[in-house]
PDB file of C-alpha atoms and ligand atoms in Angstrom:
ATOM      1  CA  MET A   1       0.001  -0.067  -0.090  1.00 56.00           C
ATOM      2  CA  THR A   2       1.356   3.472  -0.914  1.00 63.00           C
ATOM      3  CA  VAL A   3       1.008   5.924   1.994  1.00 68.00           C
ATOM      4  CA  VAL A   4       0.126   9.442   0.875  1.00 79.00           C
ATOM      5  CA  ARG A   5       2.828  11.983   2.063  1.00 90.00           C
ATOM      6  CA  ASN A   6       1.855  15.489   3.152  1.00 93.00           C
ATOM      7  CA  ILE A   7       5.342  17.004   3.538  1.00 95.00           C
ATOM      8  CA  THR A   8       5.213  20.008   5.926  1.00 95.00           C
ATOM      9  CA  ASN A   9       8.373  19.296   7.833  1.00 98.00           C
ATOM     10  CA  LEU A  10      11.990  18.484   7.385  1.00 98.00           C
ATOM     11  CA  ALA A  11      13.461  15.684   9.510  1.00 98.00           C
ATOM     12  CA  LEU A  12      17.112  14.942   9.955  1.00 98.00           C
ATOM     13  CA  ILE A  13      18.118  11.278  10.668  1.00 98.00           C
ATOM     14  CA  GLY A  14      21.528   9.732  11.031  1.00 98.00           C
ATOM     15  CA  PHE A  15      24.054   8.280  13.410  1.00 97.00           C
ATOM     16  CA  MET A  16      25.205  10.070  16.617  1.00 96.00           C
ATOM     17  CA  GLY A  17      27.773  12.763  15.875  1.00 94.00           C
ATOM     18  CA  THR A  18      26.795  13.500  12.382  1.00 96.00           C
ATOM     19  CA  GLY A  19      25.617  16.968  12.991  1.00 96.00           C
ATOM     20  CA  LYS A  20      21.882  16.728  13.117  1.00 97.00           C
ATOM     21  CA  THR A  21      21.332  19.310  15.926  1.00 97.00           C
ATOM     22  CA  THR A  22      23.833  21.839  14.428  1.00 96.00           C
ATOM     23  CA  ILE A  23      22.593  21.432  10.842  1.00 98.00           C
ATOM     24  CA  GLY A  24      18.946  21.353  12.036  1.00 98.00           C
ATOM     25  CA  ARG A  25      19.212  24.617  13.875  1.00 98.00           C
ATOM     26  CA  MET A  26      20.832  26.202  10.886  1.00 98.00           C
ATOM     27  CA  LEU A  27      18.071  24.957   8.528  1.00 98.00           C
ATOM     28  CA  ALA A  28      15.273  26.063  10.833  1.00 98.00           C
ATOM     29  CA  SER A  29      16.667  29.518  10.998  1.00 98.00           C
ATOM     30  CA  GLN A  30      17.071  29.794   7.257  1.00 98.00           C
ATOM     31  CA  LEU A  31      13.590  28.330   6.719  1.00 98.00           C
ATOM     32  CA  GLY A  32      11.881  30.343   9.430  1.00 98.00           C
ATOM     33  CA  TYR A  33      10.698  26.959  10.762  1.00 98.00           C
ATOM     34  CA  ASP A  34      10.525  25.798  14.407  1.00 98.00           C
ATOM     35  CA  PHE A  35      13.285  23.512  15.612  1.00 98.00           C
ATOM     36  CA  LEU A  36      12.543  20.351  17.526  1.00 98.00           C
ATOM     37  CA  ASP A  37      15.170  17.829  18.910  1.00 98.00           C
ATOM     38  CA  THR A  38      13.544  14.474  19.784  1.00 98.00           C
ATOM     39  CA  ASP A  39      16.080  13.866  22.523  1.00 97.00           C
ATOM     40  CA  HIS A  40      15.365  17.195  24.215  1.00 97.00           C
ATOM     41  CA  TRP A  41      11.588  16.493  23.922  1.00 97.00           C
ATOM     42  CA  ILE A  42      12.078  13.180  25.687  1.00 98.00           C
ATOM     43  CA  GLU A  43      14.289  14.704  28.457  1.00 98.00           C
ATOM     44  CA  ALA A  44      11.756  17.503  28.982  1.00 97.00           C
ATOM     45  CA  ALA A  45       8.836  15.029  29.024  1.00 95.00           C
ATOM     46  CA  ALA A  46      10.584  12.500  31.288  1.00 96.00           C
ATOM     47  CA  GLY A  47      12.176  15.234  33.561  1.00 97.00           C
ATOM     48  CA  LYS A  48      15.454  13.103  33.248  1.00 97.00           C
ATOM     49  CA  SER A  49      18.493  13.143  31.070  1.00 97.00           C
ATOM     50  CA  ILE A  50      19.060  10.466  28.438  1.00 97.00           C
ATOM     51  CA  PRO A  51      21.623   8.663  30.484  1.00 96.00           C
ATOM     52  CA  GLU A  52      19.232   8.639  33.540  1.00 97.00           C
ATOM     53  CA  ILE A  53      16.471   7.179  31.452  1.00 98.00           C
ATOM     54  CA  PHE A  54      18.773   4.372  30.053  1.00 97.00           C
ATOM     55  CA  ASN A  55      20.079   3.645  33.507  1.00 96.00           C
ATOM     56  CA  GLN A  56      16.786   3.691  35.431  1.00 97.00           C
ATOM     57  CA  ALA A  57      14.425   2.375  32.882  1.00 97.00           C
ATOM     58  CA  GLY A  58      16.530   0.727  30.139  1.00 97.00           C
ATOM     59  CA  GLU A  59      16.833   1.212  26.364  1.00 97.00           C
ATOM     60  CA  ALA A  60      13.447  -0.357  25.709  1.00 97.00           C
ATOM     61  CA  HIS A  61      11.772   2.379  27.671  1.00 97.00           C
ATOM     62  CA  PHE A  62      13.736   5.038  25.847  1.00 98.00           C
ATOM     63  CA  ARG A  63      12.652   3.516  22.458  1.00 98.00           C
ATOM     64  CA  PHE A  64       8.950   3.611  23.884  1.00 97.00           C
ATOM     65  CA  LEU A  65       9.426   7.312  24.505  1.00 97.00           C
ATOM     66  CA  GLU A  66      10.645   7.912  21.074  1.00 97.00           C
ATOM     67  CA  GLN A  67       7.456   6.500  19.793  1.00 96.00           C
ATOM     68  CA  GLN A  68       5.610   9.066  21.941  1.00 95.00           C
ATOM     69  CA  VAL A  69       7.414  11.901  20.219  1.00 96.00           C
ATOM     70  CA  LEU A  70       6.347  10.594  16.934  1.00 96.00           C
ATOM     71  CA  THR A  71       2.800  11.008  17.884  1.00 95.00           C
ATOM     72  CA  ASP A  72       3.465  14.647  18.895  1.00 95.00           C
ATOM     73  CA  LEU A  73       5.388  15.373  15.615  1.00 96.00           C
ATOM     74  CA  ALA A  74       2.479  14.169  13.446  1.00 95.00           C
ATOM     75  CA  LYS A  75       0.571  17.335  14.623  1.00 95.00           C
ATOM     76  CA  ARG A  76       3.444  19.795  13.648  1.00 97.00           C
ATOM     77  CA  GLN A  77       3.952  21.791  10.691  1.00 97.00           C
ATOM     78  CA  HIS A  78       6.914  23.998   9.457  1.00 98.00           C
ATOM     79  CA  THR A  79       9.306  22.269  11.962  1.00 98.00           C
ATOM     80  CA  VAL A  80      12.835  21.045  11.403  1.00 98.00           C
ATOM     81  CA  ILE A  81      13.149  17.706  13.409  1.00 98.00           C
ATOM     82  CA  ALA A  82      16.556  16.447  14.649  1.00 98.00           C
ATOM     83  CA  THR A  83      16.006  12.862  15.653  1.00 98.00           C
ATOM     84  CA  GLY A  84      18.112  10.696  18.079  1.00 98.00           C
ATOM     85  CA  GLY A  85      20.432   8.363  16.077  1.00 98.00           C
ATOM     86  CA  GLY A  86      18.325   5.139  16.629  1.00 98.00           C
ATOM     87  CA  LEU A  87      14.918   6.633  16.200  1.00 98.00           C
ATOM     88  CA  PRO A  88      14.339   5.685  12.544  1.00 98.00           C
ATOM     89  CA  CYS A  89      15.586   2.085  13.070  1.00 98.00           C
ATOM     90  CA  TYR A  90      12.841   0.857  15.341  1.00 97.00           C
ATOM     91  CA  GLN A  91       9.194  -0.071  14.806  1.00 95.00           C
ATOM     92  CA  ASP A  92       7.506   1.790  12.021  1.00 96.00           C
ATOM     93  CA  ASN A  93       9.149   5.141  13.192  1.00 98.00           C
ATOM     94  CA  LEU A  94      10.650   5.984   9.819  1.00 98.00           C
ATOM     95  CA  GLU A  95       7.452   5.366   7.978  1.00 97.00           C
ATOM     96  CA  LYS A  96       5.593   7.678  10.444  1.00 97.00           C
ATOM     97  CA  LEU A  97       8.182  10.406  10.070  1.00 97.00           C
ATOM     98  CA  ARG A  98       7.953  10.192   6.237  1.00 97.00           C
ATOM     99  CA  GLN A  99       4.250  10.843   6.309  1.00 96.00           C
ATOM    100  CA  HIS A 100       4.818  14.525   7.222  1.00 97.00           C
ATOM    101  CA  SER A 101       8.578  15.128   6.778  1.00 98.00           C
ATOM    102  CA  TYR A 102      11.235  15.335   3.893  1.00 98.00           C
ATOM    103  CA  VAL A 103      13.713  12.931   5.419  1.00 98.00           C
ATOM    104  CA  VAL A 104      17.438  13.878   5.173  1.00 98.00           C
ATOM    105  CA  CYS A 105      20.079  11.525   6.467  1.00 98.00           C
ATOM    106  CA  LEU A 106      23.462  12.885   7.514  1.00 98.00           C
ATOM    107  CA  TRP A 107      26.209  10.449   6.959  1.00 97.00           C
ATOM    108  CA  ALA A 108      29.794  10.267   8.269  1.00 97.00           C
ATOM    109  CA  SER A 109      32.586   7.669   8.416  1.00 97.00           C
ATOM    110  CA  PRO A 110      33.003   5.716  11.680  1.00 97.00           C
ATOM    111  CA  GLU A 111      36.308   7.403  12.139  1.00 97.00           C
ATOM    112  CA  THR A 112      34.867  10.915  11.857  1.00 96.00           C
ATOM    113  CA  ILE A 113      32.065   9.927  14.255  1.00 96.00           C
ATOM    114  CA  PHE A 114      34.458   8.537  16.746  1.00 96.00           C
ATOM    115  CA  GLU A 115      36.632  11.734  16.643  1.00 94.00           C
ATOM    116  CA  ARG A 116      33.383  13.837  17.241  1.00 94.00           C
ATOM    117  CA  VAL A 117      31.961  11.808  20.079  1.00 93.00           C
ATOM    118  CA  ARG A 118      35.014  10.292  21.877  1.00 91.00           C
ATOM    119  CA  HIS A 119      35.085  12.869  24.683  1.00 88.00           C
ATOM    120  CA  ASN A 120      31.305  12.892  25.237  1.00 88.00           C
ATOM    121  CA  THR A 121      29.662  10.926  28.107  1.00 86.00           C
ATOM    122  CA  HIS A 122      26.020  11.606  27.432  1.00 89.00           C
ATOM    123  CA  ARG A 123      25.526   8.873  24.969  1.00 92.00           C
ATOM    124  CA  PRO A 124      24.838   5.567  26.775  1.00 91.00           C
ATOM    125  CA  LEU A 125      25.225   3.310  23.740  1.00 93.00           C
ATOM    126  CA  LEU A 126      28.951   4.528  23.268  1.00 91.00           C
ATOM    127  CA  GLN A 127      29.927   3.964  26.879  1.00 90.00           C
ATOM    128  CA  HIS A 128      31.828   0.915  25.679  1.00 91.00           C
ATOM    129  CA  PRO A 129      35.490  -0.301  26.076  1.00 92.00           C
ATOM    130  CA  ASP A 130      35.956  -0.151  22.258  1.00 95.00           C
ATOM    131  CA  PRO A 131      33.705   2.654  20.941  1.00 95.00           C
ATOM    132  CA  LEU A 132      34.983   2.696  17.369  1.00 96.00           C
ATOM    133  CA  SER A 133      34.044  -1.010  16.873  1.00 97.00           C
ATOM    134  CA  ARG A 134      30.618  -0.335  18.465  1.00 97.00           C
ATOM    135  CA  ILE A 135      30.219   2.623  15.971  1.00 97.00           C
ATOM    136  CA  ARG A 136      31.029   0.291  13.145  1.00 98.00           C
ATOM    137  CA  GLU A 137      28.678  -2.523  14.403  1.00 97.00           C
ATOM    138  CA  LEU A 138      25.757  -0.136  14.816  1.00 97.00           C
ATOM    139  CA  LEU A 139      26.315   1.535  11.625  1.00 97.00           C
ATOM    140  CA  VAL A 140      26.131  -1.784   9.786  1.00 97.00           C
ATOM    141  CA  LEU A 141      22.863  -2.587  11.448  1.00 98.00           C
ATOM    142  CA  ARG A 142      21.422   0.830  10.880  1.00 98.00           C
ATOM    143  CA  GLU A 143      22.526   1.600   7.342  1.00 98.00           C
ATOM    144  CA  PRO A 144      19.505  -0.080   5.722  1.00 98.00           C
ATOM    145  CA  PHE A 145      17.265   2.262   7.579  1.00 98.00           C
ATOM    146  CA  TYR A 146      19.372   5.347   7.023  1.00 98.00           C
ATOM    147  CA  ARG A 147      19.431   4.587   3.232  1.00 98.00           C
ATOM    148  CA  GLN A 148      15.636   4.913   3.082  1.00 98.00           C
ATOM    149  CA  ALA A 149      15.901   8.752   3.520  1.00 98.00           C
ATOM    150  CA  ASP A 150      14.841  11.024   0.644  1.00 98.00           C
ATOM    151  CA  LEU A 151      18.345  12.454   0.585  1.00 98.00           C
ATOM    152  CA  LEU A 152      21.658  11.130   1.906  1.00 98.00           C
ATOM    153  CA  VAL A 153      24.204  13.844   2.622  1.00 98.00           C
ATOM    154  CA  SER A 154      27.851  13.313   3.671  1.00 96.00           C
ATOM    155  CA  SER A 155      28.946  15.596   6.540  1.00 91.00           C
ATOM    156  CA  ASP A 156      32.493  14.364   6.346  1.00 92.00           C
ATOM    157  CA  GLY A 157      34.880  17.318   6.114  1.00 88.00           C
ATOM    158  CA  ARG A 158      32.298  19.665   4.660  1.00 93.00           C
ATOM    159  CA  PRO A 159      31.542  23.078   6.213  1.00 96.00           C
ATOM    160  CA  SER A 160      28.107  23.156   7.778  1.00 97.00           C
ATOM    161  CA  ARG A 161      27.104  26.175   5.592  1.00 97.00           C
ATOM    162  CA  GLU A 162      27.647  24.078   2.543  1.00 97.00           C
ATOM    163  CA  ILE A 163      25.592  21.121   3.796  1.00 98.00           C
ATOM    164  CA  VAL A 164      22.754  23.470   4.696  1.00 98.00           C
ATOM    165  CA  GLN A 165      22.670  24.993   1.265  1.00 98.00           C
ATOM    166  CA  HIS A 166      22.510  21.622  -0.310  1.00 98.00           C
ATOM    167  CA  ILE A 167      19.740  20.423   1.846  1.00 98.00           C
ATOM    168  CA  LEU A 168      17.775  23.678   1.380  1.00 98.00           C
ATOM    169  CA  HIS A 169      18.187  23.315  -2.440  1.00 98.00           C
ATOM    170  CA  GLU A 170      16.832  19.755  -2.570  1.00 98.00           C
ATOM    171  CA  PHE A 171      13.982  20.522  -0.124  1.00 97.00           C
ATOM    172  CA  GLN A 172      12.863  23.492  -2.128  1.00 94.00           C
ATOM    173  CA  ASN A 173      12.984  21.351  -5.249  1.00 94.00           C
ATOM    174  CA  ARG A 174      10.828  18.621  -3.640  1.00 91.00           C
ATOM    175  CA  LYS A 175       8.316  21.133  -2.344  1.00 86.00           C
ATOM    176  CA  ALA A 176       8.080  22.762  -5.796  1.00 87.00           C
ATOM    177  CA  ALA A 177       7.606  19.307  -7.512  1.00 86.00           C
ATOM    178  CA  SER A 178       4.871  18.288  -5.204  1.00 80.00           C
ATOM    179  CA  GLY A 179       2.982  21.632  -5.646  1.00 66.00           C
TER     180      GLY A 179
HETATM  181  C1  S3P B 201      20.942   7.202  20.299  1.00 69.06           C
HETATM  182  C2  S3P B 201      21.366   8.500  19.860  1.00 69.06           C
HETATM  183  C3  S3P B 201      21.181   9.591  20.746  1.00 69.06           C
HETATM  184  C4  S3P B 201      20.142   9.413  21.869  1.00 69.06           C
HETATM  185  C5  S3P B 201      20.368   8.146  22.568  1.00 69.06           C
HETATM  186  C6  S3P B 201      20.443   6.903  21.586  1.00 69.06           C
HETATM  187  C7  S3P B 201      21.179   6.079  19.346  1.00 69.06           C
HETATM  188  O1  S3P B 201      20.922  10.736  19.932  1.00 69.06           O
HETATM  189  O2  S3P B 201      18.858   9.346  21.180  1.00 69.06           O
HETATM  190  O3  S3P B 201      21.618   8.225  23.167  1.00 69.06           O
HETATM  191  O4  S3P B 201      20.440   5.020  19.508  1.00 69.06           O
HETATM  192  O5  S3P B 201      21.877   6.179  18.339  1.00 69.06           O
HETATM  193  P1  S3P B 201      22.046  11.596  19.052  1.00 69.06           P
HETATM  194  O6  S3P B 201      21.987  10.841  17.645  1.00 69.06           O
HETATM  195  O7  S3P B 201      21.355  12.936  18.958  1.00 69.06           O
HETATM  196  O8  S3P B 201      23.392  11.561  19.657  1.00 69.06           O
END
C-alpha cells in the first residue's frame, strides 16, 4: 500500500555525531521553521537526562518514549526535526516520519564519528570499552534504515554552511515538485 505523504516538515536522521542538531538549527533559522530535537523533547517530558532514562528504565523504555514523540510530531507543521540516532531504526518510526517530513540522512565515516563523540559521556550506547568498533557495528545494522531517507548527505569534512545550502536546495525542489 502506498502511503500518501503530506510534507510540511524536514527531518534529519543519521548516526550520533553526524551533526543533526547543528545542521537542524541552521536549517530552521534559514527556513523560518521551528526546531525540535527529539532527545530534548524526551528529556523534558521525562524530567530526566538520556543517561538517567537508560540507567533507570532501560533502552526499551527510551525507545517507547521515542514513539511518543512521533505522535506529537504528526501534529506539527513547518518544523525542522533532529532525531536521535536510533529513532528511524525501530518499529515503523521511519514510515511515520516520512508521512509529514522530507527525510534527510546525514552520513559520516566511523572514524569521523568517533573523533566527534569520543570525549562525550552523554551517549549511553557509546560508553563501551571499544567505541570505534561499537560505532562500526551499529552503523552496519542501521545503514539499511538510513538509506531509506529522501536525501543522503555526507557531513565528512564539509563546512556546515555548504551542507545546509545543499539540503535547502533539494528541499525546495521537492516542495516545488509536489506543488
Ligand atoms: C542514540 C542516539 C542519541 C540518543 C540516545 C540513543 C542512538 O541521539 O537518542 O543516546 O541510539 O543512536 P544523538 O544521535 O542525537 O546523539
